Short mmCIF file of C-alpha atoms and ligand atoms in Angstrom, two decimals:
data_model
loop_
_atom_site.label_atom_id
_atom_site.label_comp_id
_atom_site.label_asym_id
_atom_site.label_seq_id
_atom_site.Cartn_x
_atom_site.Cartn_y
_atom_site.Cartn_z
CA MET A 1 -29.92 6.57 5.68
CA ILE A 2 -28.90 5.53 1.82
CA VAL A 3 -28.24 7.92 -0.52
CA TYR A 4 -28.80 6.76 -3.26
CA ALA A 5 -27.55 8.41 -6.79
CA PHE A 6 -27.85 7.20 -10.32
CA GLU A 7 -25.96 5.56 -13.13
CA PRO A 8 -27.53 5.51 -16.51
CA LEU A 9 -27.06 2.29 -18.34
CA GLY A 10 -28.68 2.39 -21.96
CA PHE A 11 -32.43 2.66 -21.35
CA GLU A 12 -32.55 1.23 -17.45
CA GLY A 13 -28.88 2.17 -15.19
CA GLU A 14 -28.05 0.90 -11.79
CA LEU A 15 -28.53 2.78 -8.46
CA VAL A 16 -25.25 4.16 -6.85
CA THR A 17 -24.88 3.86 -2.73
CA VAL A 18 -23.12 7.10 -1.90
CA GLU A 19 -21.56 6.37 1.94
CA VAL A 20 -19.35 8.27 4.33
CA ASP A 21 -16.24 7.83 6.67
CA LEU A 22 -15.94 10.63 8.95
CA ARG A 23 -12.47 8.96 10.50
CA ARG A 24 -9.81 11.57 12.54
CA GLY A 25 -6.36 12.59 11.68
CA ILE A 26 -5.05 15.71 8.81
CA PRO A 27 -8.39 16.62 6.68
CA SER A 28 -8.02 15.39 3.46
CA VAL A 29 -10.81 13.64 0.82
CA ASP A 30 -10.69 10.50 -0.62
CA LEU A 31 -13.92 9.27 -3.12
CA VAL A 32 -13.84 5.97 -4.28
CA GLY A 33 -15.56 4.23 -7.22
CA LEU A 34 -15.45 7.29 -9.58
CA PRO A 35 -12.99 7.63 -12.98
CA ASP A 36 -10.04 9.36 -12.01
CA GLY A 37 -10.18 12.38 -14.27
CA ALA A 38 -13.92 12.89 -11.94
CA VAL A 39 -13.27 12.46 -9.03
CA LYS A 40 -10.21 16.04 -7.96
CA GLU A 41 -12.83 18.50 -9.89
CA ALA A 42 -16.83 16.58 -8.16
CA ARG A 43 -14.45 16.84 -4.95
CA GLU A 44 -13.49 20.17 -5.98
CA ARG A 45 -17.11 21.23 -6.58
CA ILE A 46 -18.21 19.53 -3.74
CA ARG A 47 -16.43 21.69 -1.51
CA ALA A 48 -16.68 24.88 -2.51
CA ALA A 49 -20.70 24.25 -2.77
CA VAL A 50 -20.98 23.12 1.04
CA ARG A 51 -19.24 26.43 2.06
CA ASN A 52 -20.82 28.45 0.00
CA SER A 53 -24.48 27.22 1.32
CA GLY A 54 -23.57 27.86 5.31
CA PHE A 55 -22.61 24.51 5.99
CA GLU A 56 -18.86 23.57 7.38
CA PHE A 57 -16.67 21.43 4.63
CA PRO A 58 -15.54 18.36 7.78
CA LEU A 59 -12.12 18.87 8.51
CA GLU A 60 -11.44 14.91 8.78
CA ARG A 61 -10.22 13.25 7.09
CA LEU A 62 -12.97 11.80 4.46
CA LEU A 63 -13.55 8.81 2.36
CA ILE A 64 -16.20 8.44 0.06
CA SER A 65 -17.47 5.96 -1.78
CA LEU A 66 -19.93 5.09 -4.69
CA ALA A 67 -20.85 1.42 -4.78
CA PRO A 68 -21.07 -0.98 -6.79
CA ALA A 69 -17.28 -0.16 -7.62
CA GLY A 70 -17.77 -1.92 -10.79
CA VAL A 71 -20.10 0.17 -12.72
CA ARG A 72 -18.56 2.87 -14.59
CA LYS A 73 -19.59 6.98 -13.57
CA GLY A 74 -19.86 9.79 -14.90
CA GLY A 75 -20.89 13.32 -15.03
CA ALA A 76 -22.12 15.74 -12.75
CA SER A 77 -25.25 14.08 -11.60
CA PHE A 78 -23.50 12.97 -8.52
CA ASP A 79 -23.12 16.31 -6.97
CA LEU A 80 -26.44 16.39 -5.00
CA ALA A 81 -25.78 13.16 -3.58
CA MET A 82 -22.62 12.81 -2.24
CA ALA A 83 -22.92 16.66 -0.61
CA LEU A 84 -26.45 15.89 1.02
CA ALA A 85 -24.04 12.42 2.13
CA VAL A 86 -21.46 13.95 3.76
CA LEU A 87 -23.42 15.98 5.64
CA VAL A 88 -25.88 14.02 6.96
CA ALA A 89 -22.14 11.76 8.15
CA SER A 90 -20.84 15.02 9.20
CA GLY A 91 -24.90 16.06 11.73
CA GLN A 92 -25.39 18.92 9.60
CA VAL A 93 -28.56 17.84 7.97
CA PRO A 94 -30.69 15.54 9.71
CA ASP A 95 -31.12 12.07 8.99
CA VAL A 96 -33.92 10.98 7.37
CA GLY A 97 -34.13 7.67 8.47
CA SER A 98 -35.32 6.26 5.14
CA PRO A 99 -33.27 6.02 1.73
CA VAL A 100 -33.37 9.28 -1.03
CA LEU A 101 -32.59 9.07 -4.24
CA ALA A 102 -30.50 12.64 -4.85
CA LEU A 103 -29.94 14.05 -8.12
CA GLY A 104 -28.29 17.00 -9.81
CA GLU A 105 -25.15 18.41 -10.79
CA LEU A 106 -23.92 21.37 -7.75
CA GLU A 107 -22.95 24.58 -8.74
CA LEU A 108 -19.91 26.55 -6.85
CA SER A 109 -22.09 28.24 -5.22
CA GLY A 110 -24.11 26.04 -3.44
CA ARG A 111 -27.19 26.01 -5.89
CA VAL A 112 -28.50 22.60 -8.27
CA ARG A 113 -28.32 22.43 -11.95
CA PRO A 114 -31.08 19.73 -13.66
CA VAL A 115 -29.60 16.72 -15.22
CA SER A 116 -30.67 14.43 -17.70
CA GLY A 117 -31.74 11.21 -17.73
CA VAL A 118 -34.21 11.55 -13.80
CA LEU A 119 -37.40 9.33 -15.50
CA SER A 120 -34.92 6.32 -15.80
CA ALA A 121 -33.71 7.47 -11.90
CA ILE A 122 -37.14 7.43 -10.47
CA ALA A 123 -37.88 4.07 -12.50
CA ALA A 124 -35.35 3.25 -11.49
CA GLY A 125 -35.64 3.54 -7.43
CA LEU A 126 -39.16 2.73 -7.97
CA ARG A 127 -38.92 -0.53 -8.42
CA ALA A 128 -36.28 -0.71 -5.00
CA GLY A 129 -38.46 0.46 -3.37
CA VAL A 130 -37.21 3.98 -2.53
CA PRO A 131 -39.62 6.33 -0.73
CA SER A 132 -37.89 9.56 -1.61
CA PHE A 133 -36.68 12.00 -4.47
CA ILE A 134 -34.37 14.90 -4.47
CA VAL A 135 -34.72 16.81 -7.52
CA PRO A 136 -33.34 19.46 -8.68
CA ARG A 137 -36.39 22.19 -9.15
CA GLY A 138 -36.09 22.15 -13.03
CA ASN A 139 -36.47 18.39 -12.57
CA LEU A 140 -39.45 18.44 -10.85
CA ALA A 141 -41.91 18.22 -12.83
CA GLU A 142 -40.64 15.16 -15.01
CA ALA A 143 -39.64 13.31 -11.79
CA ARG A 144 -43.45 13.90 -10.68
CA ALA A 145 -44.91 11.93 -13.22
CA LEU A 146 -43.88 9.04 -11.78
CA ALA A 147 -42.60 9.46 -8.87
CA GLY A 148 -45.89 11.74 -7.76
CA ASP A 149 -45.79 13.32 -4.30
CA SER A 150 -42.60 11.39 -3.72
CA ALA A 151 -40.14 13.65 -5.51
CA TYR A 152 -39.17 17.29 -4.17
CA ALA A 153 -37.85 19.62 -5.71
CA ILE A 154 -34.77 21.76 -4.59
CA ASP A 155 -33.23 24.80 -6.10
CA GLY A 156 -29.67 24.21 -3.51
CA LEU A 157 -27.56 22.37 -1.56
CA PHE A 158 -29.04 25.16 1.28
CA ASP A 159 -32.88 24.01 1.02
CA SER A 160 -31.51 20.52 2.09
CA VAL A 161 -31.92 20.50 6.07
CA ARG A 162 -35.02 21.98 5.77
CA LEU A 163 -36.66 19.80 3.07
CA ALA A 164 -34.67 16.40 5.58
CA ALA A 165 -36.55 17.64 8.67
CA ALA A 166 -39.93 17.74 6.87
CA LEU A 167 -39.07 14.26 5.47
CA ARG A 168 -38.33 13.70 8.79
CA GLY A 169 -41.77 15.37 9.67
CA LEU A 170 -40.29 18.56 11.41
CA GLY A 171 -41.78 20.96 9.07
CA SER A 172 -44.46 20.92 5.32
CA VAL A 173 -42.86 19.55 2.54
CA GLU A 174 -45.21 20.98 0.66
CA ALA A 175 -42.69 24.05 -0.23
CA PHE A 176 -41.16 21.58 -1.81
CA ARG A 177 -43.72 20.28 -4.22
CA PRO A 178 -44.88 22.86 -5.64
CA GLN A 179 -47.77 22.54 -8.23
CA ALA A 180 -47.06 21.99 -12.25
CA ASP A 181 -47.50 25.59 -14.26
CA PRO A 182 -50.65 25.63 -14.82
CA ASP A 183 -50.32 27.57 -18.25
CA PRO A 184 -50.80 25.27 -21.12
CA ARG A 185 -48.82 27.45 -23.35
CA LEU A 186 -45.43 26.48 -21.10
CA ARG A 187 -45.69 23.11 -22.87
CA PRO A 188 -43.52 22.39 -25.12
CA SER A 189 -44.81 20.19 -27.74
CA PRO A 190 -42.63 17.61 -28.73
CA ILE A 191 -43.41 16.87 -32.62
CA HIS A 192 -41.59 19.60 -33.86
CA ASP A 193 -38.85 18.90 -32.10
CA THR A 194 -35.61 18.73 -33.86
CA ILE A 195 -32.62 19.08 -34.35
CA ARG A 196 -32.53 20.13 -37.75
CA SER A 197 -29.41 23.04 -38.34
CA GLU A 198 -30.44 23.81 -41.99
CA ALA A 199 -32.61 25.28 -42.59
CA SER A 200 -35.09 23.54 -45.36
CA ASP A 201 -36.28 24.06 -48.59
CA GLU A 202 -39.54 22.70 -47.64
CA GLY A 203 -42.26 23.20 -45.04
CA SER A 204 -40.99 25.07 -41.68
CA LEU A 205 -40.51 24.40 -37.90
CA ASP A 206 -44.13 26.05 -37.22
CA GLY A 207 -46.25 25.55 -34.67
CA GLY A 208 -49.43 24.81 -36.60
CA ALA A 209 -48.26 22.21 -39.05
CA ASP A 210 -51.32 20.66 -40.85
CA MET A 211 -52.65 18.81 -43.73
CA ALA A 212 -54.79 21.96 -44.22
CA ASP A 213 -51.73 23.82 -45.87
CA ILE A 214 -51.11 20.68 -48.43
CA ARG A 215 -52.88 21.54 -52.18
CA GLY A 216 -54.30 18.95 -54.41
CA GLN A 217 -51.61 15.60 -54.02
CA ALA A 218 -54.11 13.48 -53.05
CA GLY A 219 -51.90 9.82 -53.27
CA LEU A 220 -49.31 11.93 -51.47
CA ARG A 221 -52.14 12.31 -48.80
CA ARG A 222 -53.62 9.10 -48.82
CA ALA A 223 -50.51 7.19 -48.43
CA MET A 224 -49.65 9.83 -45.71
CA GLU A 225 -53.30 8.51 -43.89
CA VAL A 226 -52.18 4.71 -44.91
CA ALA A 227 -49.14 4.96 -43.00
CA ALA A 228 -50.43 7.00 -39.88
CA ALA A 229 -53.02 4.25 -39.54
CA GLY A 230 -51.02 0.82 -39.56
CA GLY A 231 -47.83 2.06 -38.46
CA HIS A 232 -46.21 1.70 -41.84
CA HIS A 233 -42.49 3.08 -43.21
CA MET A 234 -42.58 5.22 -45.60
CA LEU A 235 -40.28 6.20 -49.50
CA LEU A 236 -41.42 9.86 -50.95
CA PHE A 237 -39.58 10.75 -53.79
CA GLY A 238 -40.13 14.03 -55.76
CA PRO A 239 -37.66 16.80 -56.95
CA PRO A 240 -36.68 19.44 -54.89
CA GLY A 241 -39.87 21.88 -53.37
CA VAL A 242 -42.90 19.49 -53.76
CA GLY A 243 -43.58 19.33 -50.27
CA LYS A 244 -41.34 16.21 -49.24
CA SER A 245 -40.53 17.02 -46.05
CA MET A 246 -42.97 19.28 -45.32
CA ALA A 247 -45.82 16.34 -45.63
CA ALA A 248 -43.17 14.16 -43.43
CA ARG A 249 -43.19 16.82 -40.62
CA ARG A 250 -46.98 17.11 -40.62
CA LEU A 251 -47.13 13.47 -40.07
CA ALA A 252 -46.45 12.97 -36.48
CA GLY A 253 -49.42 14.87 -36.52
CA LEU A 254 -51.95 11.56 -37.10
CA LEU A 255 -51.01 9.93 -34.90
CA PRO A 256 -52.90 9.45 -32.27
CA ASP A 257 -51.53 9.95 -28.91
CA LEU A 258 -49.61 7.73 -26.86
CA ASP A 259 -50.91 5.88 -24.25
CA ASP A 260 -49.54 5.87 -20.15
CA ASP A 261 -46.54 3.40 -20.60
CA ASP A 262 -45.62 4.53 -24.17
CA ALA A 263 -45.11 8.36 -22.49
CA VAL A 264 -43.17 6.48 -20.10
CA VAL A 265 -40.85 5.11 -22.59
CA VAL A 266 -40.23 8.13 -25.20
CA THR A 267 -40.37 11.15 -22.52
CA THR A 268 -37.75 8.05 -20.28
CA LEU A 269 -35.42 8.23 -24.12
CA HIS A 270 -35.67 12.02 -23.40
CA SER A 271 -34.74 12.73 -20.14
CA LEU A 272 -31.85 10.20 -20.49
CA ALA A 273 -30.91 12.39 -23.59
CA GLY A 274 -31.30 16.05 -21.79
CA THR A 275 -33.45 16.72 -23.94
CA LEU A 276 -36.91 17.58 -21.93
CA SER A 277 -37.19 21.29 -21.45
CA GLU A 278 -38.26 22.41 -17.50
CA ARG A 279 -41.50 21.96 -16.67
CA SER A 280 -42.53 19.29 -19.19
CA GLY A 281 -44.59 16.48 -17.36
CA LEU A 282 -44.87 13.21 -19.85
CA MET A 283 -44.53 13.62 -23.16
CA ARG A 284 -47.38 12.85 -24.56
CA ARG A 285 -47.53 13.25 -28.26
CA PRO A 286 -45.90 10.49 -31.05
CA PRO A 287 -42.21 13.22 -31.00
CA PHE A 288 -40.71 14.33 -34.99
CA ARG A 289 -37.45 13.68 -35.41
CA ALA A 290 -35.39 15.02 -38.61
CA PRO A 291 -31.69 14.45 -37.87
CA HIS A 292 -29.67 16.10 -40.48
CA HIS A 293 -27.77 14.19 -43.23
CA GLY A 294 -24.27 15.46 -41.61
CA ALA A 295 -25.49 13.89 -38.14
CA SER A 296 -23.15 11.49 -36.76
CA ALA A 297 -23.37 7.97 -36.68
CA GLU A 298 -23.43 8.02 -33.00
CA GLY A 299 -25.73 11.07 -33.22
CA ILE A 300 -28.52 8.60 -35.14
CA VAL A 301 -28.13 6.11 -33.57
CA GLY A 302 -26.83 6.44 -30.28
CA GLY A 303 -23.86 4.93 -27.75
CA GLY A 304 -20.14 6.50 -28.41
CA ARG A 305 -18.76 8.48 -25.76
CA SER A 306 -22.26 10.50 -25.43
CA ARG A 307 -23.32 7.78 -23.50
CA LYS A 308 -27.14 8.36 -24.96
CA PRO A 309 -29.95 7.73 -27.04
CA GLY A 310 -29.70 8.68 -30.57
CA GLU A 311 -31.81 10.24 -33.44
CA ILE A 312 -33.97 6.43 -33.65
CA SER A 313 -34.35 6.32 -30.49
CA LEU A 314 -35.72 9.90 -29.83
CA ALA A 315 -38.10 9.22 -32.28
CA HIS A 316 -39.03 6.32 -30.49
CA GLY A 317 -43.19 5.96 -30.48
CA GLY A 318 -42.85 9.14 -33.26
CA VAL A 319 -41.69 10.08 -36.59
CA LEU A 320 -38.26 9.58 -37.72
CA LEU A 321 -37.17 11.65 -41.22
CA LEU A 322 -34.19 11.09 -43.05
CA ASP A 323 -34.79 14.21 -45.37
CA GLU A 324 -32.59 13.07 -47.96
CA ALA A 325 -31.90 10.16 -47.33
CA ALA A 326 -29.25 8.95 -49.65
CA GLU A 327 -26.88 11.33 -48.35
CA PHE A 328 -26.86 9.32 -45.25
CA ARG A 329 -23.23 7.78 -44.52
CA SER A 330 -24.32 4.00 -45.56
CA ASP A 331 -22.91 2.44 -42.15
CA VAL A 332 -26.35 4.84 -40.21
CA LEU A 333 -28.97 3.72 -43.78
CA GLN A 334 -27.42 0.28 -42.86
CA SER A 335 -28.27 0.46 -38.32
CA LEU A 336 -31.40 1.42 -39.28
CA ARG A 337 -32.66 -2.92 -39.88
CA GLU A 338 -31.51 -3.74 -36.35
CA PRO A 339 -34.27 -1.53 -35.15
CA LEU A 340 -37.20 -1.81 -37.85
CA GLU A 341 -36.88 -4.97 -37.41
CA ASP A 342 -36.71 -5.68 -33.86
CA GLY A 343 -38.32 -2.55 -31.46
CA VAL A 344 -34.45 -1.48 -30.27
CA VAL A 345 -31.27 -0.87 -31.11
CA SER A 346 -28.57 -2.68 -29.23
CA ILE A 347 -25.12 -0.36 -28.63
CA VAL A 348 -22.31 -2.04 -28.49
CA ARG A 349 -19.45 -0.34 -25.78
CA ALA A 350 -16.08 -1.21 -24.17
CA ASP A 351 -17.73 -2.81 -20.85
CA ARG A 352 -21.06 -3.28 -22.12
CA VAL A 353 -23.97 -3.28 -24.80
CA VAL A 354 -26.87 -1.79 -23.95
CA ALA A 355 -29.98 -1.42 -25.39
CA TYR A 356 -32.96 1.78 -26.49
CA PRO A 357 -36.09 0.92 -27.95
CA SER A 358 -36.44 2.34 -31.24
CA ARG A 359 -40.11 1.66 -32.79
CA PHE A 360 -40.54 4.68 -34.60
CA MET A 361 -42.07 5.48 -38.62
CA LEU A 362 -39.56 5.79 -40.82
CA VAL A 363 -39.74 8.08 -43.90
CA LEU A 364 -37.28 8.55 -46.69
CA ALA A 365 -37.69 11.67 -49.13
CA CYS A 366 -35.20 11.92 -51.13
CA ASN A 367 -34.77 13.17 -54.62
CA PRO A 368 -35.65 10.67 -58.43
CA CYS A 369 -31.96 11.48 -59.44
CA PRO A 370 -29.07 13.26 -58.09
CA CYS A 371 -29.26 16.22 -59.76
CA GLY A 372 -32.72 16.47 -58.72
CA ASN A 373 -34.45 17.46 -62.35
CA LEU A 374 -35.72 14.56 -62.37
CA GLY A 375 -39.86 13.85 -63.78
CA ARG A 376 -39.30 17.85 -62.86
CA ARG A 377 -42.13 18.93 -65.50
CA GLY A 378 -40.32 21.93 -67.83
CA ALA A 379 -36.93 21.00 -66.42
CA VAL A 380 -33.63 18.86 -67.50
CA CYS A 381 -31.77 15.83 -65.75
CA LEU A 382 -28.38 15.01 -66.83
CA CYS A 383 -28.12 13.05 -64.45
CA SER A 384 -27.02 8.86 -66.67
CA ALA A 385 -28.84 6.10 -66.10
CA GLU A 386 -25.35 4.79 -64.86
CA GLU A 387 -25.86 8.06 -62.20
CA ILE A 388 -29.46 7.36 -61.20
CA ARG A 389 -28.56 3.61 -60.79
CA ARG A 390 -26.13 4.71 -58.12
CA TYR A 391 -28.01 7.04 -56.08
CA TRP A 392 -30.62 4.77 -55.57
CA LYS A 393 -27.78 2.07 -54.73
CA ARG A 394 -26.79 4.32 -51.80
CA LEU A 395 -29.74 3.41 -49.65
CA GLY A 396 -29.37 -0.29 -50.44
CA GLY A 397 -31.86 -3.29 -51.16
CA PRO A 398 -32.28 -5.07 -48.14
CA LEU A 399 -33.43 -0.86 -45.82
CA LEU A 400 -35.76 -0.39 -49.24
CA ASP A 401 -37.06 -3.57 -49.31
CA ARG A 402 -38.39 -2.71 -45.56
CA ILE A 403 -40.22 0.13 -46.55
CA ASP A 404 -43.48 -0.73 -46.87
CA LEU A 405 -45.06 2.66 -49.05
CA ARG A 406 -43.48 4.25 -52.60
CA VAL A 407 -45.12 7.61 -53.01
CA PRO A 408 -44.21 9.62 -55.82
CA VAL A 409 -44.17 13.25 -54.77
CA LYS A 410 -44.94 15.36 -58.50
CA PRO A 411 -45.00 18.86 -58.65
CA ALA A 412 -48.54 20.68 -57.60
CA GLY A 413 -50.36 21.71 -60.95
CA PRO A 414 -51.95 25.25 -61.50
CA SER A 415 -55.74 23.24 -60.36
CA GLU A 416 -53.90 22.36 -57.25
CA LEU A 417 -52.38 24.84 -56.32
CA ALA A 418 -55.20 27.49 -56.52
CA SER A 419 -58.25 24.74 -54.53
CA GLY A 420 -58.44 25.32 -51.62
CA PRO A 421 -56.49 24.42 -48.46
CA GLY A 422 -56.51 20.31 -48.24
CA GLU A 423 -58.42 18.15 -45.17
CA PRO A 424 -57.23 19.47 -42.10
CA SER A 425 -54.95 17.36 -39.68
CA SER A 426 -58.36 16.66 -37.47
CA SER A 427 -59.82 15.06 -39.61
CA ILE A 428 -57.92 12.80 -40.85
CA LYS A 429 -56.66 11.54 -37.53
CA ALA A 430 -60.16 11.27 -36.70
CA ARG A 431 -59.82 8.51 -38.59
CA VAL A 432 -57.05 7.20 -37.98
CA GLU A 433 -57.94 6.50 -35.04
CA ARG A 434 -60.57 4.28 -35.55
CA ALA A 435 -58.31 1.87 -37.92
CA ARG A 436 -56.21 2.24 -35.53
CA ALA A 437 -59.14 1.38 -32.51
CA ARG A 438 -59.68 -1.92 -34.98
CA GLN A 439 -56.70 -3.05 -34.71
CA LEU A 440 -56.09 -3.56 -31.07
CA ASN A 441 -58.89 -5.40 -30.76
CA ARG A 442 -58.12 -7.41 -33.49
CA TYR A 443 -54.79 -8.14 -31.42
CA GLY A 444 -55.91 -7.47 -27.66
CA SER A 445 -53.20 -8.86 -25.89
CA LEU A 446 -50.47 -10.17 -28.29
CA PRO A 447 -46.98 -8.58 -28.14
CA PHE A 448 -47.37 -6.26 -31.60
CA ARG A 449 -50.06 -3.36 -31.75
CA LEU A 450 -50.07 -2.19 -35.51
CA ASN A 451 -50.60 -3.97 -38.96
CA ALA A 452 -47.05 -2.72 -39.65
CA GLY A 453 -46.06 -5.23 -36.36
CA ILE A 454 -48.01 -8.28 -38.13
CA PRO A 455 -44.66 -11.27 -37.59
CA ALA A 456 -44.69 -13.24 -41.15
CA SER A 457 -45.86 -16.57 -39.34
CA ALA A 458 -49.86 -13.99 -38.11
CA ILE A 459 -49.95 -13.29 -41.99
CA GLU A 460 -52.12 -15.85 -42.95
CA THR A 461 -54.63 -15.55 -39.09
CA PHE A 462 -54.81 -12.06 -39.70
CA CYS A 463 -54.33 -11.00 -43.45
CA ALA A 464 -56.54 -14.12 -44.94
CA LEU A 465 -58.25 -12.71 -48.21
CA GLY A 466 -60.76 -13.61 -50.28
CA SER A 467 -60.46 -15.91 -52.93
CA GLU A 468 -60.88 -13.29 -55.77
CA ALA A 469 -58.40 -11.13 -53.98
CA ARG A 470 -56.02 -14.16 -52.97
CA VAL A 471 -56.15 -15.40 -57.25
CA SER A 472 -55.71 -11.41 -58.02
CA PHE A 473 -52.53 -11.69 -55.83
CA SER A 474 -50.66 -14.05 -56.26
CA ASP A 475 -50.92 -13.53 -59.88
CA GLN A 476 -49.72 -9.66 -59.85
CA ALA A 477 -46.96 -9.90 -56.80
CA GLU A 478 -45.88 -12.83 -59.41
CA SER A 479 -45.50 -10.75 -61.65
CA ALA A 480 -44.18 -7.95 -60.42
CA GLY A 481 -40.95 -10.59 -58.39
CA PHE A 482 -42.19 -9.97 -54.71
CA SER A 483 -40.17 -11.66 -52.46
CA SER A 484 -42.09 -12.79 -49.40
CA ARG A 485 -40.87 -10.35 -47.63
CA ALA A 486 -42.55 -7.86 -50.50
CA SER A 487 -45.68 -10.31 -50.16
CA HIS A 488 -45.91 -9.81 -46.77
CA SER A 489 -45.28 -6.21 -46.75
CA THR A 490 -48.36 -4.88 -49.39
CA LEU A 491 -50.53 -8.06 -47.16
CA ARG A 492 -49.99 -5.70 -43.85
CA VAL A 493 -50.57 -2.38 -45.82
CA ALA A 494 -53.99 -4.62 -47.49
CA ARG A 495 -55.11 -5.19 -44.04
CA THR A 496 -54.60 -1.70 -43.01
CA ILE A 497 -56.50 -0.47 -46.06
CA ALA A 498 -59.13 -2.67 -44.93
CA ASP A 499 -59.32 -0.91 -41.09
CA LEU A 500 -59.75 2.11 -42.79
CA ASP A 501 -62.45 1.16 -45.25
CA GLU A 502 -64.17 -0.41 -41.64
CA ALA A 503 -64.11 -3.97 -43.49
CA SER A 504 -63.47 -7.30 -41.40
CA ARG A 505 -62.36 -9.22 -44.54
CA ILE A 506 -59.86 -7.71 -46.98
CA GLU A 507 -61.41 -7.44 -50.51
CA LEU A 508 -59.77 -6.63 -53.56
CA LYS A 509 -60.33 -3.19 -54.04
CA HIS A 510 -57.83 -3.64 -50.11
CA VAL A 511 -55.51 -5.59 -52.69
CA ASN A 512 -54.71 -3.22 -55.23
CA GLU A 513 -53.80 -0.24 -53.78
CA ALA A 514 -51.55 -2.13 -51.48
CA ILE A 515 -49.98 -3.52 -54.46
CA GLN A 516 -49.91 0.36 -55.92
CA LEU A 517 -48.04 2.01 -52.81
CA ARG A 518 -45.34 -0.99 -53.03
CA ARG A 519 -44.81 -0.88 -56.75
CA TYR A 520 -42.77 2.07 -57.13
CA GLY A 521 -38.94 0.10 -57.03
CA ASP A 522 -39.74 -2.87 -59.92
CA GLY A 523 -38.75 -1.44 -62.89
CA ASP A 524 -40.17 2.27 -62.65
CA VAL A 525 -37.96 5.30 -63.87
CA TYR A 526 -37.41 6.31 -61.26
CA TRP A 527 -36.02 3.56 -59.61
CA LEU A 528 -33.08 2.15 -61.92
CA ILE A 529 -31.37 -0.69 -58.91
CA PRO A 530 -31.20 -3.97 -60.56
ZN1 ZN B 601 -30.85 14.03 -62.54
#
């Protein structure tokens, strides 16, 4: 019986074979294939767990070998597989007769603790044809999402005899695959998942976040609808307290549910990062992530010593908000360029390069100037033109150039505040879904699905303009000094606006609105980048 463990490597990873050899001799345990520091710990943990679960630890020369040896292994998720292999080799647990992938960290008591990365382990196991998966109970919902009925949950090592016997056909396996908890309230809602550690002056993480909470702000609301419909990146700028981050928090709520493929990828990333909660099956809602500007580059981009996906990958399929964007470290901001272009981030580690999917809608929110008062009625901005220029420059031209929609957010006026609730998220989402359906239909089997993803080479095909719109667009683009990237971005947005309008051709009004949404950045008072 082959016992597999799993070592995550970037988004995927490798199955690790756990072999145990027992020989007569002075009792000892040799463990090969693990880094030095971890060996001793693992050895003692397994020994204690085996004894405390009512088994005997073999009084023989024991060799536990993890293969392939070249793969650097870390973490405690190997415990269960190693203990199981020992128990099978010493005849205390029946041989199942077919390979088993076992994941779990052992407590000294013999109970198993949930581990991260279960979904990618299961995916690797399924590719290799492994028929049975043993996971801690806390990981069962996640494991079942891919493995279905071939995932079995245990509470501790003491369950392994009964489970192995059941897998051989001696008894019922049903006890090891309890149905998922039917209470929907127990399902976490990933939309509101966040690592923000500082309270914001804007918005809250309240579960009922809805666009109805935003009063007035017609321009902002429209830009959010366009962004959600076509998957475009946004910049929101304005004085503190006008609702920029409150709005950004509601953007993910306008996006349709993830399809099956995306749901697996998104859940796998969260599983690798260890951010999935128990009972969470596949994540169906697009995630929302809002890392604090003080977060490390490692935390945001991923990799490093944690060897985990970063915030930009946890936002895959959803929205990444960088609030107070100009305060982020410039290496972090610049590292967004690769994911914005390619939808993946590559992380160089000592031994290899790993890649994590990271295709997200980026929302940058920032104040218009260092003091925040620029453009605020009744307040005085004390910043010099040079300070404002330097402030904006921190974001970096190459990053800003990739932002399709630049939206000034002004404080709502008294009449706006007195107006009733805004249009709720549900009805905006319905229009977004219709516009997205048009895109899916148009792009069919092409490697992109949304207007934001139309490659430069396909702009002419999919963003063709009528003659009136064409003349007007080239005039305006020339006088605004649009780069070719800016022109393409504007045409993609125009395509989205036409889709929201259910128009098959991009007309003059669609182009004009797209130019309005792109306008800031070209000589505006807020935007003094040379
Ligand atoms: Zn100022």
